Amino acid sequence: MVGGTLLVLSAFGSLFVGVADVTPWGLLHADSAEVLVFLESRVPRLSAILLAGTGMSVAGLVMMHITRNRFVSPSTAGTTESASLGVLVATIFAGSEAVFVKMGIAVVFALAGTFLFLAFLRRLTFGDMLLVPLVGIMFGAVIGSVTTFFAYRADLLQTLAAWTGGDFSGVLRGRYELLWLAGAVTLLGYLYADRFTVAGMGRSFAINLGVAYDRVINTGLVLVAVITAVVVVTVGDIPFLGLIVPNLVTIVLGDNLRRVLPVTALAGAFFVLVCDVIGRLIRFPYEIPVATVVGVLGAGVFLALVLKNRNRTV
């Protein structure tokens, strides 16, 4: 309740933060310029922030459960890099097609990359859970290198930079609506929450309880791939979001997915909103991309989580 109220108040305040002057007084008096900026830019931007933050946080939570590793997320499993490669392929070979076509190609590549990463995990045995995300980061780096090479050959490096750096400054009405699909998929994840919780306890345990383990795992991967691809296509990659928010929430509330998923969604939306506002204000009237702010804060939290886990196992 308190978290939801804080998010609503913060969201309302963010509508009046920016270079263009937009005030409640101006909106009440129907100032045409302020109403135009409010409806065309501020409201779509806020919607995109909330949908992207909610979606990526829930995607990280689901991935953490189905892989049974707290440090596996779309950012550390090659999922976001695979989605970026898919967007590049779509741009080169289907540049004139609708955005849904590009999203579909990105989803296919995100799925393929995630399944390939999981195939690596099944063939390898790790005594330390921290080695799993390290392998994922290296796997993502390889995919990222391939993407950069072909983007260079196709003279699309600047476009690639927009995909790999999450930024909400260019969000306008008509350019973010695809994110509502991520919101719908996030709700679908809540419907499967109990199944994901059971699947996270292992194949044998899930099968003994009558859960179709493989089907649940594949469903979770599809949800993660769709959310990741939609966010990458619409606003770009937001690093560490799907890693740090689920970890912090589950540390406090436990691993029951149905219980922690709504809190994770709210926390993710609030975290991205705060980072976006910081990016708007820290060099006002210029903006720092939200991916930069999230990356700096997220890297610090990630290192703290790693050190905490290391001290616990020593």
CSV table of C-alpha atoms in Angstrom, one decimal:
chain,number,residue,atom,x,y,z
A,1,MET,CA,0.0,0.0,0.0
A,2,VAL,CA,2.7,2.4,1.0
A,3,GLY,CA,4.8,1.4,-2.0
A,4,GLY,CA,1.9,2.0,-4.4
A,5,THR,CA,1.2,5.4,-2.9
A,6,LEU,CA,4.8,6.4,-3.2
A,7,LEU,CA,4.9,5.3,-6.8
A,8,VAL,CA,1.7,7.2,-7.7
A,9,LEU,CA,3.1,10.4,-6.0
A,10,SER,CA,6.4,10.1,-7.7
A,11,ALA,CA,4.8,9.4,-11.1
A,12,PHE,CA,2.6,12.5,-10.7
A,13,GLY,CA,5.6,14.7,-9.8
A,14,SER,CA,7.6,13.4,-12.8
A,15,LEU,CA,5.0,14.7,-15.2
A,16,PHE,CA,6.2,18.2,-14.4
A,17,VAL,CA,9.9,17.6,-14.6
A,18,GLY,CA,11.6,18.6,-17.9
A,19,VAL,CA,12.9,21.4,-20.0
A,20,ALA,CA,9.5,22.5,-21.3
A,21,ASP,CA,7.4,24.3,-18.6
A,22,VAL,CA,4.4,22.2,-17.7
A,23,THR,CA,2.5,23.1,-14.5
A,24,PRO,CA,-0.7,21.9,-12.9
A,25,TRP,CA,-1.9,25.5,-13.1
A,26,GLY,CA,-1.3,25.7,-16.8
A,27,LEU,CA,-3.1,22.4,-17.4
A,28,LEU,CA,-6.1,23.6,-15.3
A,29,HIS,CA,-6.3,26.7,-17.5
A,30,ALA,CA,-6.0,24.7,-20.7
A,31,ASP,CA,-2.8,26.4,-21.9
A,32,SER,CA,-2.5,24.9,-25.4
A,33,ALA,CA,1.3,24.6,-25.4
A,34,GLU,CA,1.5,22.9,-22.0
A,35,VAL,CA,-1.4,20.6,-22.8
A,36,LEU,CA,0.3,19.6,-26.0
A,37,VAL,CA,3.6,18.7,-24.3
A,38,PHE,CA,1.7,17.0,-21.5
A,39,LEU,CA,-0.3,14.7,-23.8
A,40,GLU,CA,2.3,14.1,-26.5
A,41,SER,CA,5.4,13.7,-24.4
A,42,ARG,CA,5.0,13.6,-20.6
A,43,VAL,CA,2.2,11.0,-20.3
A,44,PRO,CA,3.6,8.7,-23.0
A,45,ARG,CA,7.0,8.9,-21.3
A,46,LEU,CA,5.6,8.1,-17.9
A,47,SER,CA,3.7,5.2,-19.3
A,48,ALA,CA,6.8,3.8,-21.1
A,49,ILE,CA,8.8,4.1,-17.9
A,50,LEU,CA,6.3,2.2,-15.8
A,51,LEU,CA,5.7,-0.5,-18.4
A,52,ALA,CA,9.4,-1.0,-19.1
A,53,GLY,CA,10.4,-1.0,-15.4
A,54,THR,CA,7.6,-3.4,-14.5
A,55,GLY,CA,8.2,-5.8,-17.5
A,56,MET,CA,12.0,-6.1,-17.1
A,57,SER,CA,11.8,-6.6,-13.4
A,58,VAL,CA,9.2,-9.3,-13.7
A,59,ALA,CA,11.2,-10.9,-16.5
A,60,GLY,CA,14.2,-11.1,-14.3
A,61,LEU,CA,12.2,-12.6,-11.5
A,62,VAL,CA,10.8,-15.3,-13.7
A,63,MET,CA,14.2,-16.1,-15.2
A,64,MET,CA,15.8,-16.2,-11.7
A,65,HIS,CA,13.2,-18.9,-10.7
A,66,ILE,CA,13.2,-21.1,-13.8
A,67,THR,CA,17.1,-21.2,-13.9
A,68,ARG,CA,17.3,-21.6,-10.1
A,69,ASN,CA,20.1,-19.0,-9.9
A,70,ARG,CA,19.7,-15.5,-8.3
A,71,PHE,CA,22.3,-14.0,-10.7
A,72,VAL,CA,20.7,-15.0,-14.0
A,73,SER,CA,18.6,-12.3,-15.7
A,74,PRO,CA,18.1,-11.1,-19.3
A,75,SER,CA,21.2,-9.0,-18.9
A,76,THR,CA,23.4,-11.9,-17.8
A,77,ALA,CA,22.1,-14.6,-20.0
A,78,GLY,CA,22.6,-13.1,-23.5
A,79,THR,CA,18.8,-12.4,-23.9
A,80,THR,CA,19.1,-8.7,-24.4
A,81,GLU,CA,22.1,-9.0,-26.7
A,82,SER,CA,20.2,-11.6,-28.7
A,83,ALA,CA,17.2,-9.3,-29.0
A,84,SER,CA,19.5,-6.5,-30.2
A,85,LEU,CA,21.0,-8.9,-32.9
A,86,GLY,CA,17.4,-9.7,-33.9
A,87,VAL,CA,16.6,-6.0,-34.3
A,88,LEU,CA,19.7,-5.5,-36.4
A,89,VAL,CA,18.7,-8.4,-38.7
A,90,ALA,CA,15.2,-7.1,-39.0
A,91,THR,CA,16.5,-3.6,-39.9
A,92,ILE,CA,18.8,-5.0,-42.6
A,93,PHE,CA,16.5,-7.5,-44.2
A,94,ALA,CA,13.0,-6.1,-43.3
A,95,GLY,CA,13.6,-2.4,-42.7
A,96,SER,CA,10.4,-1.3,-44.5
A,97,GLU,CA,8.2,-3.8,-42.5
A,98,ALA,CA,6.0,-2.8,-39.6
A,99,VAL,CA,7.4,-2.6,-36.1
A,100,PHE,CA,5.5,-5.8,-35.1
A,101,VAL,CA,7.6,-7.7,-37.7
A,102,LYS,CA,10.8,-6.4,-36.2
A,103,MET,CA,9.6,-7.2,-32.7
A,104,GLY,CA,8.7,-10.7,-33.9
A,105,ILE,CA,12.2,-11.2,-35.3
A,106,ALA,CA,13.7,-9.9,-32.0
A,107,VAL,CA,11.6,-12.3,-30.0
A,108,VAL,CA,12.8,-15.2,-32.1
A,109,PHE,CA,16.4,-14.2,-31.6
A,110,ALA,CA,16.0,-13.6,-27.9
A,111,LEU,CA,14.4,-17.0,-27.5
A,112,ALA,CA,17.2,-18.7,-29.5
A,113,GLY,CA,19.9,-17.0,-27.5
A,114,THR,CA,18.3,-17.9,-24.2
A,115,PHE,CA,17.7,-21.5,-25.1
A,116,LEU,CA,21.3,-21.7,-26.3
A,117,PHE,CA,22.5,-20.3,-23.0
A,118,LEU,CA,20.4,-22.9,-21.1
A,119,ALA,CA,21.8,-25.6,-23.3
A,120,PHE,CA,25.3,-24.6,-22.2
A,121,LEU,CA,24.3,-24.7,-18.6
A,122,ARG,CA,22.9,-28.3,-19.0
A,123,ARG,CA,26.2,-29.5,-20.4
A,124,LEU,CA,28.4,-27.8,-17.8
A,125,THR,CA,28.6,-28.3,-14.0
A,126,PHE,CA,29.3,-25.4,-11.8
A,127,GLY,CA,30.3,-25.6,-8.2
A,128,ASP,CA,29.8,-21.9,-7.7
A,129,MET,CA,26.5,-20.2,-8.7
A,130,LEU,CA,28.4,-17.0,-9.5
A,131,LEU,CA,30.1,-18.7,-12.5
A,132,VAL,CA,26.7,-19.1,-14.2
A,133,PRO,CA,26.1,-15.3,-14.8
A,134,LEU,CA,29.8,-14.9,-15.7
A,135,VAL,CA,29.3,-17.5,-18.5
A,136,GLY,CA,26.2,-15.6,-19.5
A,137,ILE,CA,28.0,-12.3,-19.6
A,138,MET,CA,30.7,-13.8,-21.8
A,139,PHE,CA,28.1,-15.4,-24.0
A,140,GLY,CA,26.3,-12.0,-24.3
A,141,ALA,CA,29.6,-10.3,-25.1
A,142,VAL,CA,30.2,-12.7,-28.0
A,143,ILE,CA,26.7,-12.0,-29.4
A,144,GLY,CA,27.3,-8.3,-28.9
A,145,SER,CA,30.5,-8.5,-30.8
A,146,VAL,CA,28.8,-10.2,-33.7
A,147,THR,CA,26.1,-7.6,-33.7
A,148,THR,CA,28.6,-4.7,-33.6
A,149,PHE,CA,30.6,-6.3,-36.5
A,150,PHE,CA,27.5,-6.6,-38.8
A,151,ALA,CA,26.3,-3.2,-37.7
A,152,TYR,CA,29.6,-1.7,-38.7
A,153,ARG,CA,29.5,-3.4,-42.1
A,154,ALA,CA,25.9,-2.1,-42.7
A,155,ASP,CA,26.8,1.4,-41.4
A,156,LEU,CA,24.3,1.1,-38.6
A,157,LEU,CA,26.5,1.7,-35.6
A,158,GLN,CA,24.6,4.8,-34.5
A,159,THR,CA,21.3,2.9,-34.7
A,160,LEU,CA,22.8,0.1,-32.7
A,161,ALA,CA,23.9,2.5,-30.0
A,162,ALA,CA,20.2,3.6,-29.6
A,163,TRP,CA,19.2,-0.1,-29.0
A,164,THR,CA,21.9,-0.8,-26.5
A,165,GLY,CA,21.4,2.4,-24.5
A,166,GLY,CA,18.0,2.6,-22.9
A,167,ASP,CA,16.6,6.2,-23.2
A,168,PHE,CA,13.1,7.6,-22.7
A,169,SER,CA,13.8,11.1,-24.1
A,170,GLY,CA,12.5,10.2,-27.5
A,171,VAL,CA,9.3,8.6,-26.3
A,172,LEU,CA,6.2,10.3,-27.8
A,173,ARG,CA,2.6,9.3,-28.4
A,174,GLY,CA,2.5,6.8,-31.2
A,175,ARG,CA,6.1,5.5,-30.5
A,176,TYR,CA,5.7,3.5,-27.2
A,177,GLU,CA,2.4,1.7,-27.5
A,178,LEU,CA,4.2,-1.6,-28.2
A,179,LEU,CA,5.1,-1.6,-24.5
A,180,TRP,CA,1.5,-2.4,-23.6
A,181,LEU,CA,2.2,-5.8,-25.0
A,182,ALA,CA,4.9,-6.2,-22.4
A,183,GLY,CA,2.4,-5.2,-19.8
A,184,ALA,CA,0.0,-7.8,-20.9
A,185,VAL,CA,2.7,-10.5,-20.9
A,186,THR,CA,3.7,-9.4,-17.4
A,187,LEU,CA,0.1,-10.0,-16.2
A,188,LEU,CA,0.3,-13.4,-17.9
A,189,GLY,CA,3.4,-14.1,-15.8
A,190,TYR,CA,1.3,-13.5,-12.7
A,191,LEU,CA,-1.2,-16.2,-13.8
A,192,TYR,CA,1.7,-18.7,-14.0
A,193,ALA,CA,3.3,-17.5,-10.8
A,194,ASP,CA,2.5,-20.7,-8.8
A,195,ARG,CA,3.8,-22.9,-11.6
A,196,PHE,CA,7.0,-21.0,-11.8
A,197,THR,CA,7.5,-21.3,-8.1
A,198,VAL,CA,7.1,-25.0,-8.2
A,199,ALA,CA,9.3,-25.4,-11.3
A,200,GLY,CA,12.0,-23.4,-9.4
A,201,MET,CA,12.3,-26.2,-6.9
A,202,GLY,CA,13.6,-28.6,-9.5
A,203,ARG,CA,12.4,-31.0,-12.2
A,204,SER,CA,11.8,-34.0,-9.9
A,205,PHE,CA,9.9,-32.0,-7.3
A,206,ALA,CA,7.7,-30.3,-9.9
A,207,ILE,CA,6.9,-33.5,-11.8
A,208,ASN,CA,6.0,-35.2,-8.5
A,209,LEU,CA,3.5,-32.5,-7.9
A,210,GLY,CA,1.9,-33.0,-11.3
A,211,VAL,CA,3.4,-29.8,-12.9
A,212,ALA,CA,4.4,-30.1,-16.6
A,213,TYR,CA,8.0,-29.0,-15.9
A,214,ASP,CA,9.2,-28.6,-19.5
A,215,ARG,CA,6.1,-26.7,-20.6
A,216,VAL,CA,6.3,-24.3,-17.6
A,217,ILE,CA,10.0,-23.6,-18.3
A,218,ASN,CA,9.4,-23.0,-22.0
A,219,THR,CA,6.5,-20.7,-21.2
A,220,GLY,CA,8.6,-18.7,-18.8
A,221,LEU,CA,11.4,-18.4,-21.4
A,222,VAL,CA,8.8,-17.2,-24.0
A,223,LEU,CA,7.5,-14.6,-21.5
A,224,VAL,CA,11.0,-13.4,-20.8
A,225,ALA,CA,11.9,-13.2,-24.5
A,226,VAL,CA,8.8,-11.3,-25.5
A,227,ILE,CA,9.2,-8.7,-22.7
A,228,THR,CA,12.9,-8.2,-23.4
A,229,ALA,CA,12.4,-7.9,-27.1
A,230,VAL,CA,9.6,-5.4,-26.8
A,231,VAL,CA,11.6,-3.2,-24.4
A,232,VAL,CA,14.7,-3.3,-26.5
A,233,VAL,CA,12.8,-2.5,-29.7
A,234,THR,CA,10.9,0.4,-28.0
A,235,VAL,CA,13.3,2.1,-25.6
A,236,GLY,CA,16.6,0.1,-25.7
A,237,ASP,CA,18.4,-2.0,-23.2
A,238,ILE,CA,18.2,-1.1,-19.5
A,239,PRO,CA,21.1,-3.0,-17.8
A,240,PHE,CA,20.9,-4.8,-14.4
A,241,LEU,CA,17.2,-3.9,-14.0
A,242,GLY,CA,16.0,-7.5,-14.2
A,243,LEU,CA,18.8,-8.6,-11.8
A,244,ILE,CA,18.9,-6.2,-8.9
A,245,VAL,CA,15.2,-5.5,-8.3
A,246,PRO,CA,14.1,-9.1,-8.0
A,247,ASN,CA,17.1,-10.0,-5.8
A,248,LEU,CA,16.4,-7.1,-3.4
A,249,VAL,CA,12.7,-7.9,-3.2
A,250,THR,CA,13.1,-11.7,-2.7
A,251,ILE,CA,15.7,-11.1,0.0
A,252,VAL,CA,13.0,-9.3,2.0
A,253,LEU,CA,9.9,-11.2,1.1
A,254,GLY,CA,11.1,-14.7,0.1
A,255,ASP,CA,10.7,-16.8,-3.0
A,256,ASN,CA,7.0,-17.2,-3.3
A,257,LEU,CA,6.4,-15.8,-6.8
A,258,ARG,CA,2.8,-15.0,-6.4
A,259,ARG,CA,3.6,-12.9,-3.4
A,260,VAL,CA,6.7,-11.2,-4.6
A,261,LEU,CA,5.8,-10.6,-8.3
A,262,PRO,CA,3.5,-7.6,-7.7
A,263,VAL,CA,6.0,-6.0,-5.3
A,264,THR,CA,8.8,-6.6,-7.8
A,265,ALA,CA,6.7,-5.0,-10.5
A,266,LEU,CA,6.1,-1.9,-8.4
A,267,ALA,CA,9.7,-1.7,-7.2
A,268,GLY,CA,11.0,-2.0,-10.8
A,269,ALA,CA,8.7,0.8,-12.0
A,270,PHE,CA,9.7,3.0,-9.1
A,271,PHE,CA,13.4,2.3,-9.6
A,272,VAL,CA,13.3,3.2,-13.3
A,273,LEU,CA,11.2,6.3,-12.6
A,274,VAL,CA,13.7,7.6,-10.0
A,275,CYS,CA,16.6,6.9,-12.3
A,276,ASP,CA,14.9,8.7,-15.2
A,277,VAL,CA,14.2,11.8,-13.1
A,278,ILE,CA,17.8,11.8,-11.9
A,279,GLY,CA,18.9,11.7,-15.5
A,280,ARG,CA,16.7,14.6,-16.3
A,281,LEU,CA,17.9,16.8,-13.4
A,282,ILE,CA,21.6,16.0,-12.9
A,283,ARG,CA,22.7,18.0,-16.0
A,284,PHE,CA,19.6,20.1,-16.6
A,285,PRO,CA,18.6,21.2,-19.2
A,286,TYR,CA,20.4,18.2,-20.8
A,287,GLU,CA,19.5,14.6,-20.1
A,288,ILE,CA,21.6,11.5,-19.2
A,289,PRO,CA,20.1,8.3,-20.6
A,290,VAL,CA,18.3,6.2,-18.0
A,291,ALA,CA,20.5,3.2,-19.0
A,292,THR,CA,23.6,5.2,-17.8
A,293,VAL,CA,22.0,6.0,-14.4
A,294,VAL,CA,20.6,2.4,-13.9
A,295,GLY,CA,24.0,1.0,-15.0
A,296,VAL,CA,25.9,3.0,-12.4
A,297,LEU,CA,23.5,2.2,-9.6
A,298,GLY,CA,22.9,-1.3,-10.7
A,299,ALA,CA,26.5,-2.2,-10.9
A,300,GLY,CA,27.1,-1.1,-7.4
A,301,VAL,CA,24.1,-3.1,-6.1
A,302,PHE,CA,25.2,-6.1,-8.2
A,303,LEU,CA,28.7,-6.1,-6.7
A,304,ALA,CA,27.2,-5.8,-3.2
A,305,LEU,CA,25.0,-8.8,-3.8
A,306,VAL,CA,27.9,-10.8,-5.2
A,307,LEU,CA,30.1,-10.0,-2.1
A,308,LYS,CA,27.2,-10.8,0.2
A,309,ASN,CA,26.7,-14.2,-1.4
A,310,ARG,CA,30.5,-14.8,-1.4
A,311,ASN,CA,30.8,-14.0,2.4
A,312,ARG,CA,27.8,-16.3,3.1
A,313,THR,CA,29.4,-19.2,1.3
A,314,VAL,CA,32.9,-18.7,2.9
